Structures are given as C-alpha cells and as structure tokens.
C-alpha atoms as an extended CHARMM CRD file, in Angstrom:
* protein
*
       184  EXT
         1         1  UNK       CA              0.0290000000        0.0990000000       -0.0510000000  PROA      1               0.0000000000
         2         2  UNK       CA              0.8440000000        3.6510000000       -0.1250000000  PROA      2               0.0000000000
         3         3  UNK       CA              2.2870000000        5.7170000000        2.9040000000  PROA      3               0.0000000000
         4         4  UNK       CA             -1.1580000000        7.3010000000        3.6530000000  PROA      4               0.0000000000
         5         5  UNK       CA             -2.8530000000        3.9410000000        3.5760000000  PROA      5               0.0000000000
         6         6  UNK       CA             -0.2680000000        2.0580000000        5.8550000000  PROA      6               0.0000000000
         7         7  UNK       CA              0.6930000000        4.8320000000        8.2280000000  PROA      7               0.0000000000
         8         8  UNK       CA             -2.7020000000        6.7040000000        8.4060000000  PROA      8               0.0000000000
         9         9  UNK       CA             -1.0260000000        9.9840000000        7.8670000000  PROA      9               0.0000000000
        10        10  UNK       CA             -0.9010000000       12.4230000000        4.9350000000  PROA      10              0.0000000000
        11        11  UNK       CA             -3.2020000000       14.5990000000        2.9840000000  PROA      11              0.0000000000
        12        12  UNK       CA             -4.7820000000       14.5990000000       -0.3690000000  PROA      12              0.0000000000
        13        13  UNK       CA             -1.7980000000       15.2910000000       -2.7800000000  PROA      13              0.0000000000
        14        14  UNK       CA             -3.2940000000       18.3870000000       -4.2910000000  PROA      14              0.0000000000
        15        15  UNK       CA             -4.2190000000       20.0310000000       -1.0230000000  PROA      15              0.0000000000
        16        16  UNK       CA             -0.7430000000       19.2040000000        0.3150000000  PROA      16              0.0000000000
        17        17  UNK       CA              1.0640000000       20.7340000000       -2.7560000000  PROA      17              0.0000000000
        18        18  UNK       CA             -1.0010000000       23.9370000000       -2.6300000000  PROA      18              0.0000000000
        19        19  UNK       CA             -0.7810000000       24.4970000000        1.1020000000  PROA      19              0.0000000000
        20        20  UNK       CA              2.9090000000       23.6870000000        1.4540000000  PROA      20              0.0000000000
        21        21  UNK       CA              3.9190000000       25.6490000000       -1.7030000000  PROA      21              0.0000000000
        22        22  UNK       CA              1.9020000000       28.7040000000       -0.4310000000  PROA      22              0.0000000000
        23        23  UNK       CA              3.4340000000       28.4330000000        2.9930000000  PROA      23              0.0000000000
        24        24  UNK       CA              6.9530000000       27.9310000000        1.8120000000  PROA      24              0.0000000000
        25        25  UNK       CA              6.7460000000       30.9070000000       -0.5970000000  PROA      25              0.0000000000
        26        26  UNK       CA              5.0350000000       33.3330000000        1.8620000000  PROA      26              0.0000000000
        27        27  UNK       CA              7.2870000000       32.4130000000        4.9330000000  PROA      27              0.0000000000
        28        28  UNK       CA             10.6580000000       31.4420000000        3.3580000000  PROA      28              0.0000000000
        29        29  UNK       CA             10.5550000000       32.5480000000       -0.1760000000  PROA      29              0.0000000000
        30        30  UNK       CA             11.4590000000       29.1220000000       -1.4910000000  PROA      30              0.0000000000
        31        31  UNK       CA              9.8420000000       26.7320000000       -3.9550000000  PROA      31              0.0000000000
        32        32  UNK       CA              8.6560000000       23.2010000000       -3.3350000000  PROA      32              0.0000000000
        33        33  UNK       CA              8.9040000000       20.0520000000       -5.2700000000  PROA      33              0.0000000000
        34        34  UNK       CA              5.7500000000       17.8590000000       -5.6690000000  PROA      34              0.0000000000
        35        35  UNK       CA              6.2080000000       14.0880000000       -5.1190000000  PROA      35              0.0000000000
        36        36  UNK       CA              3.6050000000       11.3210000000       -5.0500000000  PROA      36              0.0000000000
        37        37  UNK       CA              2.8160000000        9.1140000000       -7.9070000000  PROA      37              0.0000000000
        38        38  UNK       CA              2.9190000000       11.5710000000      -10.8040000000  PROA      38              0.0000000000
        39        39  UNK       CA              2.5900000000        9.4890000000      -13.9320000000  PROA      39              0.0000000000
        40        40  UNK       CA              1.5130000000       11.6850000000      -16.8180000000  PROA      40              0.0000000000
        41        41  UNK       CA              1.7630000000       15.3460000000      -18.0980000000  PROA      41              0.0000000000
        42        42  UNK       CA             -1.6920000000       16.1270000000      -16.7110000000  PROA      42              0.0000000000
        43        43  UNK       CA             -0.6190000000       15.3770000000      -13.3020000000  PROA      43              0.0000000000
        44        44  UNK       CA              2.5380000000       17.3740000000      -13.7270000000  PROA      44              0.0000000000
        45        45  UNK       CA              0.3440000000       20.4070000000      -14.7490000000  PROA      45              0.0000000000
        46        46  UNK       CA             -1.8890000000       20.0430000000      -11.7400000000  PROA      46              0.0000000000
        47        47  UNK       CA              1.1270000000       20.1290000000       -9.4700000000  PROA      47              0.0000000000
        48        48  UNK       CA              2.6250000000       23.1060000000      -11.2160000000  PROA      48              0.0000000000
        49        49  UNK       CA             -0.8100000000       24.9120000000      -11.1810000000  PROA      49              0.0000000000
        50        50  UNK       CA             -0.9590000000       24.2730000000       -7.3940000000  PROA      50              0.0000000000
        51        51  UNK       CA              2.2800000000       25.9340000000       -6.6580000000  PROA      51              0.0000000000
        52        52  UNK       CA              4.9900000000       23.3300000000       -7.1760000000  PROA      52              0.0000000000
        53        53  UNK       CA              8.1590000000       24.5350000000       -8.9800000000  PROA      53              0.0000000000
        54        54  UNK       CA              9.1710000000       21.0920000000       -9.9730000000  PROA      54              0.0000000000
        55        55  UNK       CA              7.8410000000       17.4970000000       -9.6750000000  PROA      55              0.0000000000
        56        56  UNK       CA              9.2940000000       14.0750000000       -8.9680000000  PROA      56              0.0000000000
        57        57  UNK       CA              8.4980000000       11.6250000000      -11.8390000000  PROA      57              0.0000000000
        58        58  UNK       CA              9.5200000000        8.2490000000      -10.5660000000  PROA      58              0.0000000000
        59        59  UNK       CA              6.2120000000        6.7550000000      -11.5170000000  PROA      59              0.0000000000
        60        60  UNK       CA              6.1750000000        8.4890000000      -14.8770000000  PROA      60              0.0000000000
        61        61  UNK       CA              9.6610000000        7.0340000000      -15.7590000000  PROA      61              0.0000000000
        62        62  UNK       CA              9.1370000000        3.6840000000      -14.2730000000  PROA      62              0.0000000000
        63        63  UNK       CA              8.9240000000        1.0600000000      -17.1080000000  PROA      63              0.0000000000
        64        64  UNK       CA             11.4190000000        3.1750000000      -19.3640000000  PROA      64              0.0000000000
        65        65  UNK       CA             14.4060000000        1.4070000000      -20.7890000000  PROA      65              0.0000000000
        66        66  UNK       CA             16.6160000000        3.5810000000      -18.5330000000  PROA      66              0.0000000000
        67        67  UNK       CA             14.8550000000        2.7210000000      -15.3110000000  PROA      67              0.0000000000
        68        68  UNK       CA             16.2200000000       -0.0640000000      -13.0960000000  PROA      68              0.0000000000
        69        69  UNK       CA             14.4590000000       -3.3940000000      -13.2280000000  PROA      69              0.0000000000
        70        70  UNK       CA             14.0670000000       -6.3850000000      -15.4970000000  PROA      70              0.0000000000
        71        71  UNK       CA             11.6120000000       -6.8170000000      -18.3220000000  PROA      71              0.0000000000
        72        72  UNK       CA              9.3180000000       -9.8270000000      -18.4230000000  PROA      72              0.0000000000
        73        73  UNK       CA              6.0430000000      -10.7090000000      -20.1860000000  PROA      73              0.0000000000
        74        74  UNK       CA              2.7620000000      -10.7580000000      -18.2780000000  PROA      74              0.0000000000
        75        75  UNK       CA             -0.3440000000      -11.9310000000      -20.1920000000  PROA      75              0.0000000000
        76        76  UNK       CA              1.4230000000      -11.1790000000      -23.4930000000  PROA      76              0.0000000000
        77        77  UNK       CA              2.4590000000       -7.5930000000      -22.4060000000  PROA      77              0.0000000000
        78        78  UNK       CA              5.9440000000       -6.5970000000      -21.7620000000  PROA      78              0.0000000000
        79        79  UNK       CA              6.3810000000       -5.1520000000      -18.4190000000  PROA      79              0.0000000000
        80        80  UNK       CA              9.2300000000       -4.2110000000      -16.0690000000  PROA      80              0.0000000000
        81        81  UNK       CA              9.5400000000       -4.7840000000      -12.4000000000  PROA      81              0.0000000000
        82        82  UNK       CA              9.0170000000       -1.6150000000      -10.2790000000  PROA      82              0.0000000000
        83        83  UNK       CA              9.8280000000       -0.8060000000       -6.7160000000  PROA      83              0.0000000000
        84        84  UNK       CA              8.6530000000        2.4500000000       -5.2440000000  PROA      84              0.0000000000
        85        85  UNK       CA             11.3790000000        4.3090000000       -3.2220000000  PROA      85              0.0000000000
        86        86  UNK       CA              9.7650000000        3.4170000000        0.1160000000  PROA      86              0.0000000000
        87        87  UNK       CA              8.6230000000       -0.0590000000       -0.7930000000  PROA      87              0.0000000000
        88        88  UNK       CA              9.7540000000       -3.0060000000        1.3170000000  PROA      88              0.0000000000
        89        89  UNK       CA             12.0570000000       -4.1160000000       -1.6460000000  PROA      89              0.0000000000
        90        90  UNK       CA             14.2650000000       -1.1450000000       -1.1240000000  PROA      90              0.0000000000
        91        91  UNK       CA             17.1120000000       -1.4330000000        1.3060000000  PROA      91              0.0000000000
        92        92  UNK       CA             16.6920000000        0.3890000000        4.5910000000  PROA      92              0.0000000000
        93        93  UNK       CA             19.0930000000        2.1610000000        6.7970000000  PROA      93              0.0000000000
        94        94  UNK       CA             16.8290000000        1.6520000000        9.7940000000  PROA      94              0.0000000000
        95        95  UNK       CA             15.3460000000       -1.7160000000       10.2100000000  PROA      95              0.0000000000
        96        96  UNK       CA             12.4910000000       -0.3590000000       12.2410000000  PROA      96              0.0000000000
        97        97  UNK       CA             11.2840000000        1.7860000000        9.3030000000  PROA      97              0.0000000000
        98        98  UNK       CA              7.9320000000        0.7650000000        7.8840000000  PROA      98              0.0000000000
        99        99  UNK       CA              7.6760000000        0.0460000000        4.1970000000  PROA      99              0.0000000000
       100       100  UNK       CA              5.1090000000        2.1070000000        2.5850000000  PROA      100             0.0000000000
       101       101  UNK       CA              5.6030000000        2.2660000000       -1.1620000000  PROA      101             0.0000000000
       102       102  UNK       CA              4.4540000000       -0.0720000000       -3.8430000000  PROA      102             0.0000000000
       103       103  UNK       CA              6.0550000000       -2.8390000000       -5.7900000000  PROA      103             0.0000000000
       104       104  UNK       CA              4.8830000000       -4.5140000000       -8.8990000000  PROA      104             0.0000000000
       105       105  UNK       CA              5.1670000000       -4.2120000000      -12.6940000000  PROA      105             0.0000000000
       106       106  UNK       CA              4.5680000000       -1.4510000000      -15.0850000000  PROA      106             0.0000000000
       107       107  UNK       CA              4.0150000000       -1.5350000000      -18.9770000000  PROA      107             0.0000000000
       108       108  UNK       CA              7.1740000000       -1.0690000000      -21.0270000000  PROA      108             0.0000000000
       109       109  UNK       CA              7.2810000000        2.7090000000      -21.9330000000  PROA      109             0.0000000000
       110       110  UNK       CA             10.3020000000        2.6740000000      -24.3480000000  PROA      110             0.0000000000
       111       111  UNK       CA             13.0040000000        5.1950000000      -23.9160000000  PROA      111             0.0000000000
       112       112  UNK       CA             13.0520000000        8.3990000000      -22.0050000000  PROA      112             0.0000000000
       113       113  UNK       CA             14.3660000000        9.9920000000      -25.1020000000  PROA      113             0.0000000000
       114       114  UNK       CA             10.8770000000        9.5420000000      -26.4490000000  PROA      114             0.0000000000
       115       115  UNK       CA              8.8540000000        9.9090000000      -23.1950000000  PROA      115             0.0000000000
       116       116  UNK       CA             10.2720000000       13.0880000000      -21.9180000000  PROA      116             0.0000000000
       117       117  UNK       CA              9.6470000000       15.2040000000      -25.0700000000  PROA      117             0.0000000000
       118       118  UNK       CA              6.0380000000       13.8420000000      -25.0100000000  PROA      118             0.0000000000
       119       119  UNK       CA              5.4700000000       15.0140000000      -21.4110000000  PROA      119             0.0000000000
       120       120  UNK       CA              7.1500000000       18.2580000000      -22.0550000000  PROA      120             0.0000000000
       121       121  UNK       CA              4.7480000000       18.9750000000      -25.0060000000  PROA      121             0.0000000000
       122       122  UNK       CA              1.8150000000       18.0870000000      -22.7280000000  PROA      122             0.0000000000
       123       123  UNK       CA              3.0020000000       20.5820000000      -20.1110000000  PROA      123             0.0000000000
       124       124  UNK       CA              3.5580000000       23.2570000000      -22.8960000000  PROA      124             0.0000000000
       125       125  UNK       CA              0.0280000000       22.6730000000      -24.2340000000  PROA      125             0.0000000000
       126       126  UNK       CA             -1.3220000000       22.9770000000      -20.6740000000  PROA      126             0.0000000000
       127       127  UNK       CA              0.4110000000       26.1990000000      -20.1210000000  PROA      127             0.0000000000
       128       128  UNK       CA             -0.8380000000       27.4810000000      -23.4520000000  PROA      128             0.0000000000
       129       129  UNK       CA             -4.4590000000       26.3820000000      -22.6100000000  PROA      129             0.0000000000
       130       130  UNK       CA             -4.1650000000       28.4540000000      -19.3950000000  PROA      130             0.0000000000
       131       131  UNK       CA             -2.7340000000       31.5490000000      -21.1600000000  PROA      131             0.0000000000
       132       132  UNK       CA              0.5930000000       31.3980000000      -19.3910000000  PROA      132             0.0000000000
       133       133  UNK       CA              4.0190000000       31.3170000000      -20.9410000000  PROA      133             0.0000000000
       134       134  UNK       CA              6.3020000000       30.8400000000      -17.8230000000  PROA      134             0.0000000000
       135       135  UNK       CA              6.2790000000       29.2940000000      -14.4690000000  PROA      135             0.0000000000
       136       136  UNK       CA              6.3720000000       32.7480000000      -12.8230000000  PROA      136             0.0000000000
       137       137  UNK       CA              3.3470000000       33.7200000000      -14.8420000000  PROA      137             0.0000000000
       138       138  UNK       CA              1.5560000000       30.5540000000      -13.8200000000  PROA      138             0.0000000000
       139       139  UNK       CA              2.3390000000       31.0180000000      -10.1200000000  PROA      139             0.0000000000
       140       140  UNK       CA              1.4100000000       34.6460000000      -10.3090000000  PROA      140             0.0000000000
       141       141  UNK       CA             -1.9690000000       33.7700000000      -11.6920000000  PROA      141             0.0000000000
       142       142  UNK       CA             -2.4170000000       31.2980000000       -8.8970000000  PROA      142             0.0000000000
       143       143  UNK       CA             -1.5340000000       33.9160000000       -6.1810000000  PROA      143             0.0000000000
       144       144  UNK       CA             -3.7160000000       36.5650000000       -8.0290000000  PROA      144             0.0000000000
       145       145  UNK       CA             -6.6910000000       34.2830000000       -8.0350000000  PROA      145             0.0000000000
       146       146  UNK       CA             -6.9910000000       34.4000000000      -11.7850000000  PROA      146             0.0000000000
       147       147  UNK       CA             -6.0920000000       30.6650000000      -12.2180000000  PROA      147             0.0000000000
       148       148  UNK       CA             -9.1840000000       28.5320000000      -11.5200000000  PROA      148             0.0000000000
       149       149  UNK       CA             -8.9600000000       24.9050000000      -10.4150000000  PROA      149             0.0000000000
       150       150  UNK       CA            -12.1570000000       22.9730000000      -10.1900000000  PROA      150             0.0000000000
       151       151  UNK       CA            -12.8190000000       19.6850000000       -8.3040000000  PROA      151             0.0000000000
       152       152  UNK       CA            -14.1180000000       16.9580000000      -10.6740000000  PROA      152             0.0000000000
       153       153  UNK       CA            -16.3310000000       14.0220000000       -9.3590000000  PROA      153             0.0000000000
       154       154  UNK       CA            -15.2040000000       10.5370000000       -9.9450000000  PROA      154             0.0000000000
       155       155  UNK       CA            -17.8500000000       10.1570000000      -12.6800000000  PROA      155             0.0000000000
       156       156  UNK       CA            -16.6550000000       13.3620000000      -14.4820000000  PROA      156             0.0000000000
       157       157  UNK       CA            -13.0610000000       12.0650000000      -14.3670000000  PROA      157             0.0000000000
       158       158  UNK       CA            -14.2700000000        8.7250000000      -15.7880000000  PROA      158             0.0000000000
       159       159  UNK       CA            -16.3610000000       10.3870000000      -18.5030000000  PROA      159             0.0000000000
       160       160  UNK       CA            -13.4080000000       12.6960000000      -19.4300000000  PROA      160             0.0000000000
       161       161  UNK       CA            -10.9520000000        9.7820000000      -19.8470000000  PROA      161             0.0000000000
       162       162  UNK       CA            -10.6120000000        7.2640000000      -22.6720000000  PROA      162             0.0000000000
       163       163  UNK       CA            -13.3420000000        4.7890000000      -22.1290000000  PROA      163             0.0000000000
       164       164  UNK       CA            -15.2450000000        2.0410000000      -24.0310000000  PROA      164             0.0000000000
       165       165  UNK       CA            -12.2350000000        1.2530000000      -26.0320000000  PROA      165             0.0000000000
       166       166  UNK       CA            -11.5770000000       -2.3840000000      -26.9950000000  PROA      166             0.0000000000
       167       167  UNK       CA             -8.0130000000       -3.7900000000      -27.4340000000  PROA      167             0.0000000000
       168       168  UNK       CA             -7.5540000000       -5.3680000000      -30.8270000000  PROA      168             0.0000000000
       169       169  UNK       CA             -4.7990000000       -7.7570000000      -31.7200000000  PROA      169             0.0000000000
       170       170  UNK       CA             -1.8160000000       -8.8320000000      -29.7190000000  PROA      170             0.0000000000
       171       171  UNK       CA              0.1940000000       -5.6480000000      -29.8680000000  PROA      171             0.0000000000
       172       172  UNK       CA              1.6100000000       -4.4170000000      -26.5040000000  PROA      172             0.0000000000
       173       173  UNK       CA              0.0470000000       -1.2670000000      -25.1660000000  PROA      173             0.0000000000
       174       174  UNK       CA              3.6010000000        0.0400000000      -24.4780000000  PROA      174             0.0000000000
       175       175  UNK       CA              4.4510000000       -0.0500000000      -28.2120000000  PROA      175             0.0000000000
       176       176  UNK       CA              5.0780000000        3.4350000000      -29.7230000000  PROA      176             0.0000000000
       177       177  UNK       CA              2.5120000000        5.0040000000      -31.8810000000  PROA      177             0.0000000000
       178       178  UNK       CA              5.0450000000        5.2120000000      -34.7500000000  PROA      178             0.0000000000
       179       179  UNK       CA              5.4530000000        1.3670000000      -34.6680000000  PROA      179             0.0000000000
       180       180  UNK       CA              1.6980000000        0.8470000000      -34.6800000000  PROA      180             0.0000000000
       181       181  UNK       CA              1.3610000000        3.1520000000      -37.6940000000  PROA      181             0.0000000000
       182       182  UNK       CA              4.1100000000        1.4410000000      -39.5900000000  PROA      182             0.0000000000
       183       183  UNK       CA              6.4110000000        4.5060000000      -39.3930000000  PROA      183             0.0000000000
       184       184  UNK       CA              9.2650000000        2.9370000000      -37.2500000000  PROA      184             0.0000000000
C-alpha cells in the first residue's frame, strides 16, 4: 500500500502541494517539489498549477528502458519490475522503518528519449491552454486568483478519460505510436 494507507497519515496530494507551496513561498521565499505518484503530463500540470516549482516523476519514468528493473512478459504484455522508493523491496538504513511504497510491474514505456519530449509537450500545451508562458506567470496567476482549479467528481473524471475502447490484436500497449502506424 501507499504511505497514507499504511501509516494513516498524510493529506490529499493536491491539497498538500497547494498549502505547502503557499506557506513555503510566503514564509521562506522558497519553492517546493511535488512528489507522489505523478505518472503523466496532466498530473505534472496539476502540481505546477497548485504552486510546485518542480515534480518528482519516478512513476512516470518507471517502465522506461533507462529505469532499473528487468523486463518480462505478463499476459502477453512486456512489463518491467517496479519498486517504489519506500517499498519493502528497497534497502533500509533503519530496520524499524515501515515499508510504505508499492512494488509491482509497469508496462514498457520505451526510452526516456521519446517519453520526456512527449510529457514536455503536454506541459507546454497545458500552459498554452491556461494562457501562461512561464512558470512565474503561472504561479502569479495562482496567487492573484485568476487561475481557477475545479474539483471533478469520479464520474466526471471517468467520462473525461478514454473509455469504451476495446483492445484489438496482440500488440503491446507500450508499443510506440510510430510502430503501430508502420512508421518505425
């Protein structure tokens, strides 16, 4: 399980990023780094919109060629072993420390040389959609109250995501779009 499930501590990630980023900037003039399962460019944008100056992207890069772990096939899909930084599979300096991360497997994502530009473009499009060009502009809009963040229900999130899609053939979901279109 995750830290908040096992230790019964913590806050919802968005609230934590917003409140800590605001406090750190107001009281100490410093930026914060958001951490906590960020796995796509949309989540990067949310963290930046809530005041983070940077994000940890371990979950996003897990499954890439450059990430540690061995590839194997599971139900015909190429996956890579994944151990979260605080999982029981990571070595501990203190034997009393409670393991609270996750371990498992993630779909092969290819190389970071393809993945990072894709994520970067998603963030650029997000900034463009918000009408901001730079991080300082984005954070100024947040402080000024002109950046509006809305809470979406679980049903709205499900409806807004890809749904009712059937997998055809035996191609790996981790295969690049170029390969699927015969452009590789």
